[in-house]
Coordinates of N, CA and C and ligand atoms in Angstrom, one line a residue:
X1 N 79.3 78.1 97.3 CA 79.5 79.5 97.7 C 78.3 80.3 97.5
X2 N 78.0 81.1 98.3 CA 76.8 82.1 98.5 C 77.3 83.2 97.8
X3 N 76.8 83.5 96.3 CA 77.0 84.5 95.6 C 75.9 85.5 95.8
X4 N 76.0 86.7 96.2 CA 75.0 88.2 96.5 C 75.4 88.9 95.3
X5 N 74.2 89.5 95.3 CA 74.7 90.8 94.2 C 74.7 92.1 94.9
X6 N 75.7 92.6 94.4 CA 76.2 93.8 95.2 C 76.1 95.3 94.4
X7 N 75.3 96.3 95.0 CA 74.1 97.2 95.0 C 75.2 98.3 95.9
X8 N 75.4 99.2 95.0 CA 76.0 100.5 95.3 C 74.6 101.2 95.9
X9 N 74.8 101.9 97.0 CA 73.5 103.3 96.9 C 74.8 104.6 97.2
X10 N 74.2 105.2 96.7 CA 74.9 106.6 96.7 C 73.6 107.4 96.7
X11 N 73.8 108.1 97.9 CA 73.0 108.8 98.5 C 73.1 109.7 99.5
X12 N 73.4 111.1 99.8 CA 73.8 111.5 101.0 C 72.7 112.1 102.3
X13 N 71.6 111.9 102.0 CA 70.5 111.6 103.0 C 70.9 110.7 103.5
X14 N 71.5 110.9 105.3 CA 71.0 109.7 105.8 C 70.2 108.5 106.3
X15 N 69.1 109.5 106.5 CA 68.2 108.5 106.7 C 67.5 107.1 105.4
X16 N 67.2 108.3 104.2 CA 66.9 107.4 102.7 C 67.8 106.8 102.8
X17 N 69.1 106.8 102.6 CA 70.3 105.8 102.6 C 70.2 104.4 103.9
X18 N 70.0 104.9 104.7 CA 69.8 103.8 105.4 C 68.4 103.1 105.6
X19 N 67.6 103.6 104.7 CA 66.1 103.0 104.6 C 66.7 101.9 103.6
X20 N 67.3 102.5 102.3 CA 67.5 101.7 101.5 C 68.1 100.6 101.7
X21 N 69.2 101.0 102.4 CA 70.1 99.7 103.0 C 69.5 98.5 104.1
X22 N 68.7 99.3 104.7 CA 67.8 98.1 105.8 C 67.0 96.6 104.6
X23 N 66.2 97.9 103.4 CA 65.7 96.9 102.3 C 66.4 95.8 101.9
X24 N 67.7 96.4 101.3 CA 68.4 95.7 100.8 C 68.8 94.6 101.5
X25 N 69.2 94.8 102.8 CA 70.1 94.1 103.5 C 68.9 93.1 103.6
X26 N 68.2 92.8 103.9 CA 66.4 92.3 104.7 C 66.4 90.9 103.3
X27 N 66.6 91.3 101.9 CA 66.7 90.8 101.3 C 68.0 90.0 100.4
X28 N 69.2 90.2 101.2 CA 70.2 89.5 101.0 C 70.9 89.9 99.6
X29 N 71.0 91.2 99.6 CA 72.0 91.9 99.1 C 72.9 92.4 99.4
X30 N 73.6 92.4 98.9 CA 75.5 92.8 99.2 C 75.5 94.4 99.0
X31 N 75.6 95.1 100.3 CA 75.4 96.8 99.9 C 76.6 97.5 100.7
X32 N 76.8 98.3 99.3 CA 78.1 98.9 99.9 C 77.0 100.6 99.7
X33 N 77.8 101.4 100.3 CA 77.3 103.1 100.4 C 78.3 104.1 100.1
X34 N 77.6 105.4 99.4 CA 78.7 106.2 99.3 C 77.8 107.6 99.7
X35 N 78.1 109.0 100.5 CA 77.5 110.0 100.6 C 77.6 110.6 99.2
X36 N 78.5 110.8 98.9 CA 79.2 111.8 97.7 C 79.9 111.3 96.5
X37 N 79.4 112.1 95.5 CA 80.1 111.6 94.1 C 81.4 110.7 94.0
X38 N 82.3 112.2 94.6 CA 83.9 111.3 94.0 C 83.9 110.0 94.7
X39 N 83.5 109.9 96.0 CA 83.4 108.6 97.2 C 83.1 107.3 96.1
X40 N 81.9 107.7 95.6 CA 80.7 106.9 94.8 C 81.9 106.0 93.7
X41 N 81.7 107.4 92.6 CA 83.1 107.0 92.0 C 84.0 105.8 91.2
X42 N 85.1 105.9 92.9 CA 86.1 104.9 93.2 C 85.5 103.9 93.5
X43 N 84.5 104.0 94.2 CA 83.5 102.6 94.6 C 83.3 102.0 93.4
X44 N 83.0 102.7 92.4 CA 82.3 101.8 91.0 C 83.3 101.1 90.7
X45 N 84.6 101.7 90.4 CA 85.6 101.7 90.0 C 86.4 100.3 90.6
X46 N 86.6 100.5 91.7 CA 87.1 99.3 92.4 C 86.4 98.2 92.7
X47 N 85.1 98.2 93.0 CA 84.4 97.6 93.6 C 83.3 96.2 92.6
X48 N 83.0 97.5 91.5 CA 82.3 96.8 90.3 C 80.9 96.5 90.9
X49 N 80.4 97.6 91.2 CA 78.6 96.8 91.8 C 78.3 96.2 90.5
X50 N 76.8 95.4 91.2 CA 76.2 94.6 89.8 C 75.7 95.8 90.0
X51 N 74.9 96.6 90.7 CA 73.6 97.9 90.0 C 74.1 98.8 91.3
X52 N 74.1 99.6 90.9 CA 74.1 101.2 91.2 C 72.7 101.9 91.3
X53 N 72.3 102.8 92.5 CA 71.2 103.0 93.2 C 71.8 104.8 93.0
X54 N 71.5 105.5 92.4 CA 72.2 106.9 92.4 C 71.2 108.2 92.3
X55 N 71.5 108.8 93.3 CA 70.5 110.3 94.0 C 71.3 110.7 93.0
X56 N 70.4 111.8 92.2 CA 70.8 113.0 91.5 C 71.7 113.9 92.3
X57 N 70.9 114.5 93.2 CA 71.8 116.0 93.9 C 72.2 116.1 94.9
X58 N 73.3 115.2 94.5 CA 74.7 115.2 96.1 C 75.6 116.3 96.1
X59 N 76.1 116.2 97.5 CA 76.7 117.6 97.9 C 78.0 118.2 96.9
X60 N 78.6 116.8 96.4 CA 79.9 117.7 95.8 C 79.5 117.6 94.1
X61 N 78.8 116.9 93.6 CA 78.6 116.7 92.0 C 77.1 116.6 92.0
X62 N 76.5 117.0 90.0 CA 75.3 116.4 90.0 C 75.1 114.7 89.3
X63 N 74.2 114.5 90.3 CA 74.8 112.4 90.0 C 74.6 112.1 88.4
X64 N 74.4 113.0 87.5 CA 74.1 113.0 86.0 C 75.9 112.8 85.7
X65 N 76.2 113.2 86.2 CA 78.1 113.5 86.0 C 78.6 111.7 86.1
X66 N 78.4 110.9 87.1 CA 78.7 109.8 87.5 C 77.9 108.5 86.2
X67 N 76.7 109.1 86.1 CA 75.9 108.4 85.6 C 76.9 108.5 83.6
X68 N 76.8 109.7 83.6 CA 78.1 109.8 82.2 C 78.9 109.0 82.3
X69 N 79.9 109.4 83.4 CA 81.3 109.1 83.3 C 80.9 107.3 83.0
X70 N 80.2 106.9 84.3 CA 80.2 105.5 84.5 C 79.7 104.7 82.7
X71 N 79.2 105.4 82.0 CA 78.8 104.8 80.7 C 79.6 105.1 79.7
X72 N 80.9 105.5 80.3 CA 82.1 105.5 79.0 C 82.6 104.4 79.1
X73 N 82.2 103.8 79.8 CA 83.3 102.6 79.8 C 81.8 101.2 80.3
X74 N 80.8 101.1 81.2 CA 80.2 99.9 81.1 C 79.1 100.3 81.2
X75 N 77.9 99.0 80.9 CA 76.7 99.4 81.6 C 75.8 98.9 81.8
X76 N 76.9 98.5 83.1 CA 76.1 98.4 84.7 C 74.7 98.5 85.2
X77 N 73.6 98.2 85.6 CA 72.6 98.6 86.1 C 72.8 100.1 86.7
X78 N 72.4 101.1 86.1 CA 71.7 102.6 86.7 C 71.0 102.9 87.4
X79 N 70.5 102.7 89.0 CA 69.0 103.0 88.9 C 68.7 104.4 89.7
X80 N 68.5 105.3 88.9 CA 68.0 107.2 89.4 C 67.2 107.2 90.7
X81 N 67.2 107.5 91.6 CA 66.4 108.0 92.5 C 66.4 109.4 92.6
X82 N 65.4 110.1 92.7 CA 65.7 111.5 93.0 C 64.3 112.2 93.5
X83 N 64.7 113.2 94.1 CA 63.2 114.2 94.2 C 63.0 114.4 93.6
X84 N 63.5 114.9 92.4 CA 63.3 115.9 91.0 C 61.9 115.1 90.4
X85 N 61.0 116.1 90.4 CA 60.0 115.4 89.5 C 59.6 115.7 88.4
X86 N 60.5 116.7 87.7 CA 60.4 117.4 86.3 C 60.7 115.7 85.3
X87 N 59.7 116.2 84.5 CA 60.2 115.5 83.0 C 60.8 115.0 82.6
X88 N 61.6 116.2 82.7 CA 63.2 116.6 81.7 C 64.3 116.4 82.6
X89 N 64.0 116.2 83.6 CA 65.1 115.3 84.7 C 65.5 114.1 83.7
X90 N 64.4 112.8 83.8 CA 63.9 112.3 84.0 C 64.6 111.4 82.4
X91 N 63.9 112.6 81.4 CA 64.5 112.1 80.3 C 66.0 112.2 79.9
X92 N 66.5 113.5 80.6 CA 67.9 113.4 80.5 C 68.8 112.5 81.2
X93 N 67.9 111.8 82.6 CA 69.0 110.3 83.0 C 68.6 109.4 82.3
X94 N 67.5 109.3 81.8 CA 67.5 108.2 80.8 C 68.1 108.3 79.7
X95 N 68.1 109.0 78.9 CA 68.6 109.6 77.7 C 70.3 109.4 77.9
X96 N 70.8 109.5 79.2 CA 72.1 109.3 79.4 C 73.1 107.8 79.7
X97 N 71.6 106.5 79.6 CA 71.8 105.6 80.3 C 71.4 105.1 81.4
X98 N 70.3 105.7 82.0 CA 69.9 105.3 83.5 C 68.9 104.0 82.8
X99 N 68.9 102.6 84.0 CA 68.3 102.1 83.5 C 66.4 102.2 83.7
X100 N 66.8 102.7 84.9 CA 65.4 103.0 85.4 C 65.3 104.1 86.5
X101 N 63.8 105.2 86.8 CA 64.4 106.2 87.1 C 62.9 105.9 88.9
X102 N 63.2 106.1 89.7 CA 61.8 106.2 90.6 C 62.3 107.5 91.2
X103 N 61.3 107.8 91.4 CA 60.7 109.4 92.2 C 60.5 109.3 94.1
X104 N 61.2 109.9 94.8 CA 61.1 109.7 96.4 C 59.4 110.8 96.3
X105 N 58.8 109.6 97.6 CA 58.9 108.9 98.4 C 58.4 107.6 97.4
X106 N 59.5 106.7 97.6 CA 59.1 105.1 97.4 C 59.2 104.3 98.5
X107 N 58.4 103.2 98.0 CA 58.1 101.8 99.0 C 59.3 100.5 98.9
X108 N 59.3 99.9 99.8 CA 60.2 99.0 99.5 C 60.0 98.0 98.5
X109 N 58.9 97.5 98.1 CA 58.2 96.5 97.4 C 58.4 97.0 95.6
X110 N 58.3 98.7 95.6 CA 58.4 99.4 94.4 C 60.0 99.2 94.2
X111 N 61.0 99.3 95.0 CA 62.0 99.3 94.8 C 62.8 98.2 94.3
X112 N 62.4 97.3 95.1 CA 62.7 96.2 94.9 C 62.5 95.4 93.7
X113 N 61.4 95.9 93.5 CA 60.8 95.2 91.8 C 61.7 95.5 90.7
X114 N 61.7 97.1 90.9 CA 62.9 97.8 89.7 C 63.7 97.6 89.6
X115 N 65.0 97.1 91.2 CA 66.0 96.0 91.2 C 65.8 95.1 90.2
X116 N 65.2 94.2 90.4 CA 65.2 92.7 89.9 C 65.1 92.9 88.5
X117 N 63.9 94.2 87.7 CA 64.1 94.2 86.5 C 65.3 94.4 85.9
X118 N 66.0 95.8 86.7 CA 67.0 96.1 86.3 C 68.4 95.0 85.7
X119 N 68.8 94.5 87.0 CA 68.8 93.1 86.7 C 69.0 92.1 85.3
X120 N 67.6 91.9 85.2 CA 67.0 90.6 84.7 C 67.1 91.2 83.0
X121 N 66.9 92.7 83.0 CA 67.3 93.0 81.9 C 68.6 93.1 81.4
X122 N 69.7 93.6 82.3 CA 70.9 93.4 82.4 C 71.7 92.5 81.6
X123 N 71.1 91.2 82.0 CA 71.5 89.6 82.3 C 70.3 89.2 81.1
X124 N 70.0 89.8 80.6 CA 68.7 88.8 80.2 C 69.2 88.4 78.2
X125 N 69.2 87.1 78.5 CA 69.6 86.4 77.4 C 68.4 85.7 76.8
X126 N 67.3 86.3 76.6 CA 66.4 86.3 75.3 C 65.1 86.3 76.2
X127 N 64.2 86.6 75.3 CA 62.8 86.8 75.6 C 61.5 85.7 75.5
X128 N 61.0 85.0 76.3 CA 60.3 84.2 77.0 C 58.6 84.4 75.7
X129 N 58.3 83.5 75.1 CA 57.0 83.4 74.7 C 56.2 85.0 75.5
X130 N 56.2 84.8 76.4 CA 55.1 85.6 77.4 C 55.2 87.3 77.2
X131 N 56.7 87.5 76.6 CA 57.3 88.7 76.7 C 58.7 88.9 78.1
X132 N 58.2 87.9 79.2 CA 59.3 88.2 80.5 C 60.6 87.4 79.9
X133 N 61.6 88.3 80.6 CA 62.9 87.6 80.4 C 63.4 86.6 81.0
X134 N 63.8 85.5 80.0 CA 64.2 84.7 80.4 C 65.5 84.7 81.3
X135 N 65.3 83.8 82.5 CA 66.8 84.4 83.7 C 67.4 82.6 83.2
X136 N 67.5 82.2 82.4 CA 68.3 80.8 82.1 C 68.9 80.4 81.0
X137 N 70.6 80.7 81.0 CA 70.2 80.2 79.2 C 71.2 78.5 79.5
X138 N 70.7 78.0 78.2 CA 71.0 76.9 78.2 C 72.0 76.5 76.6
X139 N 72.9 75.7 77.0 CA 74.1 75.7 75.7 C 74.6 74.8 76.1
X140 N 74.2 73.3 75.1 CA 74.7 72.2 75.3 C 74.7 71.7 76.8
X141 N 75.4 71.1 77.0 CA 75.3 70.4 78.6 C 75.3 71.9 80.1
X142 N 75.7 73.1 79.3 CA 75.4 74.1 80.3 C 74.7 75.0 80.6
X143 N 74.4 75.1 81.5 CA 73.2 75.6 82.5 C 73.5 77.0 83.3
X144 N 73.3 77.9 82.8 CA 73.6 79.2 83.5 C 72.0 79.8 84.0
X145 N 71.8 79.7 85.8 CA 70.8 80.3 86.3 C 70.8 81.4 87.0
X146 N 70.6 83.0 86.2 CA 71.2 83.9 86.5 C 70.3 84.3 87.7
X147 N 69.2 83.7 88.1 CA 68.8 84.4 89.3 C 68.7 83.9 90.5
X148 N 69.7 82.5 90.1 CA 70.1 81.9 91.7 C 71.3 82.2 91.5
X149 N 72.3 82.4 90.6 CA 73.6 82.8 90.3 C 74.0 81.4 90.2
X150 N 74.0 80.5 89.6 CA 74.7 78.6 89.7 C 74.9 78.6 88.1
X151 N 76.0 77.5 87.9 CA 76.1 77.3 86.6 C 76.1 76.0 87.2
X152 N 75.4 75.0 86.3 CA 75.7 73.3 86.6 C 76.2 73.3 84.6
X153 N 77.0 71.7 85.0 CA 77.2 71.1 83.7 C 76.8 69.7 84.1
X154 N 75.7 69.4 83.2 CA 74.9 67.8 82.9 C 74.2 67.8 84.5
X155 N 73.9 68.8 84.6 CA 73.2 69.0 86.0 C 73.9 69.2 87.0
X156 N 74.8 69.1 87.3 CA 76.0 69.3 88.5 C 76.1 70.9 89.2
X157 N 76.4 71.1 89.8 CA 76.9 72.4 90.3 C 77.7 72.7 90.0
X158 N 78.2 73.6 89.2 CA 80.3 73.6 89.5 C 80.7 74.5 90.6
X159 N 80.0 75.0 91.4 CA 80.6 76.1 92.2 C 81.5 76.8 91.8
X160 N 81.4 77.8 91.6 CA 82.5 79.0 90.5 C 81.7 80.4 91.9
X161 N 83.1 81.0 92.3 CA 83.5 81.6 92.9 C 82.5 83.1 92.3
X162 N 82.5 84.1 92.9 CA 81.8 85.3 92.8 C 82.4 86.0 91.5
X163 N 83.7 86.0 91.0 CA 83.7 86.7 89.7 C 84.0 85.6 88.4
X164 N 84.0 84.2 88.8 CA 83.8 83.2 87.8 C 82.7 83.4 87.3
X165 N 81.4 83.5 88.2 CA 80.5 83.6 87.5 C 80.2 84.8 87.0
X166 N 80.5 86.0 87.2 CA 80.3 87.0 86.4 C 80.6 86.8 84.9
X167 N 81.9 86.3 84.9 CA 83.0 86.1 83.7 C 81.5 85.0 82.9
X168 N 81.3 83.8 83.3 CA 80.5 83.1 82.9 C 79.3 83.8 82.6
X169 N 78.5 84.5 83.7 CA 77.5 84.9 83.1 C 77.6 86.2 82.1
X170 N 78.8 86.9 82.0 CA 78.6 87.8 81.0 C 78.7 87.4 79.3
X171 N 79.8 85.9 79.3 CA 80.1 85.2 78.2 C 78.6 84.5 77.9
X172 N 77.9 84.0 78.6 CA 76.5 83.9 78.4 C 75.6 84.8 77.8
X173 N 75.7 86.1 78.4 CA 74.6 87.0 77.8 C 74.9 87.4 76.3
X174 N 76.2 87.1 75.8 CA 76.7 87.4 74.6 C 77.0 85.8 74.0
X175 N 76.3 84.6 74.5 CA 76.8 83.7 73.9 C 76.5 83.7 72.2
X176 N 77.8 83.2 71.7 CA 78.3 82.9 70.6 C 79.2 83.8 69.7
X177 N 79.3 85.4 70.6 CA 79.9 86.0 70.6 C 81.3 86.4 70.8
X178 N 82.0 87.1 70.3 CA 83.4 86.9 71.1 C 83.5 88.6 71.6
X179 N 83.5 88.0 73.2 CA 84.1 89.6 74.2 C 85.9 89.4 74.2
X180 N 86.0 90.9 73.8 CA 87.6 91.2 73.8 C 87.8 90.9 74.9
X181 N 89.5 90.6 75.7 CA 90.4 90.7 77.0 C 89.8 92.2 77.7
X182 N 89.9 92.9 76.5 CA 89.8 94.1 77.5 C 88.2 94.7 78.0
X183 N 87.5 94.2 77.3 CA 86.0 94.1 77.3 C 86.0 94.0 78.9
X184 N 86.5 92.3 78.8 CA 85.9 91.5 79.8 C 86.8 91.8 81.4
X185 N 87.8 92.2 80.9 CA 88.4 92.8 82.1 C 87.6 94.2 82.8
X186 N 87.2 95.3 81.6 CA 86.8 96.3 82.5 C 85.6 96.3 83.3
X187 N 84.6 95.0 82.8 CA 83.4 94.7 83.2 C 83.4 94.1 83.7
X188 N 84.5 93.4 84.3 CA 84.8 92.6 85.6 C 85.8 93.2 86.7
X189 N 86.4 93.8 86.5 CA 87.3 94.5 87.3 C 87.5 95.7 87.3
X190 N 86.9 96.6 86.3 CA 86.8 97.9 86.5 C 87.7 98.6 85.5
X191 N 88.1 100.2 85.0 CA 88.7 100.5 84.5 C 89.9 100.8 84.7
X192 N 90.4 100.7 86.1 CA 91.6 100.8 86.9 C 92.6 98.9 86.5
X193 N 92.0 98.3 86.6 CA 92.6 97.3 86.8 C 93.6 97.3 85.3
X194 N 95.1 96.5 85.7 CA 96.2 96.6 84.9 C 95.5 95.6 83.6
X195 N 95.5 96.4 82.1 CA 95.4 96.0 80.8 C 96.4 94.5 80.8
X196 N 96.9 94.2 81.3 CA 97.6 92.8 81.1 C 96.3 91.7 81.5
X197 N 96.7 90.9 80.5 CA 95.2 89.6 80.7 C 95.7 88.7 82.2
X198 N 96.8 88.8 82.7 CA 97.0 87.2 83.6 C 95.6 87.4 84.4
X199 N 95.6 88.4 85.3 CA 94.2 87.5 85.7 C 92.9 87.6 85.3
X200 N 92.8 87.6 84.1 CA 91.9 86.9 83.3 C 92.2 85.5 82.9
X201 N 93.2 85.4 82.8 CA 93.8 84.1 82.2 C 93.3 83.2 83.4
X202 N 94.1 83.8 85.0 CA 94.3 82.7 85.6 C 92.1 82.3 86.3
X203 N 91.5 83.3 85.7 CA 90.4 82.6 86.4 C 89.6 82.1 84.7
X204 N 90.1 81.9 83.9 CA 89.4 81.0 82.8 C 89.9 80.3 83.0
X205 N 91.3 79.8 83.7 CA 91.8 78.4 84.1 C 90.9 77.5 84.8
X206 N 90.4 78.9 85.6 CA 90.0 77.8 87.2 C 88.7 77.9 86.6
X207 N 88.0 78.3 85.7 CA 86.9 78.1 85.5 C 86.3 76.7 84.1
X208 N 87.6 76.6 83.4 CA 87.7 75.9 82.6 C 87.6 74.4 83.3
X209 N 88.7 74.3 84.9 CA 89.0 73.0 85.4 C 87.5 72.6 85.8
X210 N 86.8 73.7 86.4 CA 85.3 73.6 86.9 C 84.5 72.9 85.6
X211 N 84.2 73.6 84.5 CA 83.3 73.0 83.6 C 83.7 72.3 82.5
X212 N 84.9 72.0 81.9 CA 85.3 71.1 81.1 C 85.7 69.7 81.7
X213 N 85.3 68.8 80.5 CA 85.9 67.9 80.9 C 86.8 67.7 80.6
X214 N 87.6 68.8 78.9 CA 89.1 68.4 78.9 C 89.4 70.1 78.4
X215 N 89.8 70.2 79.9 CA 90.7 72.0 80.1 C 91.1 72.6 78.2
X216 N 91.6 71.7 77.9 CA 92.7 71.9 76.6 C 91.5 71.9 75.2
X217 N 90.5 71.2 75.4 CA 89.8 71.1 74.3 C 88.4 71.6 74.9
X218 N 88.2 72.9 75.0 CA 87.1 73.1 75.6 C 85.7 73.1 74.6
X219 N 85.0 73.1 75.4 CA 83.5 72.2 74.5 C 82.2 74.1 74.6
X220 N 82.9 74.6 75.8 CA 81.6 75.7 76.5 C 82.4 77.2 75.8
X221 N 83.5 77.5 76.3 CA 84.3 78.5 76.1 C 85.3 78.3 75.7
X222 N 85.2 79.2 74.7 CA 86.3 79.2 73.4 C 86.9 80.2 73.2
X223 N 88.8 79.9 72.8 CA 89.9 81.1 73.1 C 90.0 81.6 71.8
X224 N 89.7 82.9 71.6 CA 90.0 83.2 70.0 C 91.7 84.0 70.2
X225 N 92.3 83.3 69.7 CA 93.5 83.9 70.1 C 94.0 85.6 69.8
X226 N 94.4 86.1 70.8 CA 94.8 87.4 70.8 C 93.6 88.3 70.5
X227 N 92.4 87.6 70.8 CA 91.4 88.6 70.7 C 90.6 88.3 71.8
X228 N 90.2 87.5 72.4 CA 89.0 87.5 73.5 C 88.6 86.1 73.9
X229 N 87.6 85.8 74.1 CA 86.8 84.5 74.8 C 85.3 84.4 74.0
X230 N 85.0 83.1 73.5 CA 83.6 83.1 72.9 C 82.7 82.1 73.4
X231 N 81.7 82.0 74.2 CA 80.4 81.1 74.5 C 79.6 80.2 73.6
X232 N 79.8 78.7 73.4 CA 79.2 78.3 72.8 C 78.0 78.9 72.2
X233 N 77.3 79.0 71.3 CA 75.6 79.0 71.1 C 74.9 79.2 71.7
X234 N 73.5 79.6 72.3 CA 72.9 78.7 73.0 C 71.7 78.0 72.4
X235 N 71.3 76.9 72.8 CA 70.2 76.4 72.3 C 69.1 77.0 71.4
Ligands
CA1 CA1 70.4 114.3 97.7

């Protein structure tokens, strides 16, 4: 399965919105759009982008509002676009959780790059001799490559579906840790989605049959009961 990462822009310039989306698209990203705040929103909400592309000064809200709300609950890639070239913009979307802030007019190649970091920092499960983040972690026979999106076990592929691997790569970035049900639910499905675990349950099933060799005695992910899910170690 062809996993894309999927890039909110919220933007109500047409044109900049559809510059951005030509980029994106050119490069095989999954882009949804929103003109306006509340639009924006329900998109996060339902939708769950991996990163969010967000203009400060849209028609009905200022995007500092979204960029709040959105960090009461996850955090998601931020990335600020704006005209504003004050400072104190600047520091206050950062200061609020943006992960990174660029100034219009940008290039595609500039944009792009802040993607990937954004990203790679996101996902990034430890730091490389060199300083760059490492996009691979490794734990016992498993193989999580977060920048082709594939998990293999003993080299294999397991093919895991678009929010298996989220689930996997998020239990990854926190390997050896334990993420609560409800952790792992709002960062996978949003804040809307019903507090009952089944479908959480039912996709550690189907992800369990993928990488275990025995569902019942798992070796990778581990059930702490009535609290959450924990990732082996990693190496
Ligand atoms: Ca604007």
């Amino acid at each position: 399965m062809d996993i894309r990462d999927r890039i909110l822009i919220i933007e109500d310039d047409r044109s900049i919105r559809n510059f951005i989306r030509a980029i994106l698209e050119a490069n095989h990203y999954d882009v949804l759009m929103a003109e306006e705040g509340t639009q924006a929103y329900s998109l996060i909400t339902s939708r769950c982008p991996d990163l969010v592309i967000l203009d400060l000064g849209l028609p009905d809200m200022d995007g500092m509002k979204i960029l709040k709300k959105v960090r009461e609950w996850s955090a998601m890639p931020i990335l600020v676009v704006s005209a504003r070239t004050h400072e104190k913009d600047k520091v206050e979307a950062l200061d609020l959780g943006a992960d990174d802030y660029i100034t219009k007019p940008f290039g595609a190649s500039e944009l792009l790059a802040r993607i990937r970091t954004a990203l790679r920092h996101y996902r990034a499960i430890g730091q490389l001799p060199d300083g760059r983040m490492g996009g691979t972690l490794v734990a016992g026979g498993l193989t999580i490559d977060y920048d082709k999106h594939r998990v293999y076990v003993d080299g294999a592929d397991v093919n895991l579906t678009q929010n298996e691997f989220k689930l996997v790569g998020l239990l990854g970035r926190y390997a050896g840790k334990v993420l609560t049900y409800d952790y792992l639910i709002r960062e996978i499905w949003g804040p809307n989605m019903d507090k009952n675990n089944r479908i959480l349950r039912v996709n550690m099933a189907n992800i369990r049959r993928k990488l275990e060799k025995n569902p019942a005695q798992p070796q990778y992910i581990f059930t702490e009961v009535g609290v959450g899910y924990r990732m082996l170690d990693p190496d």
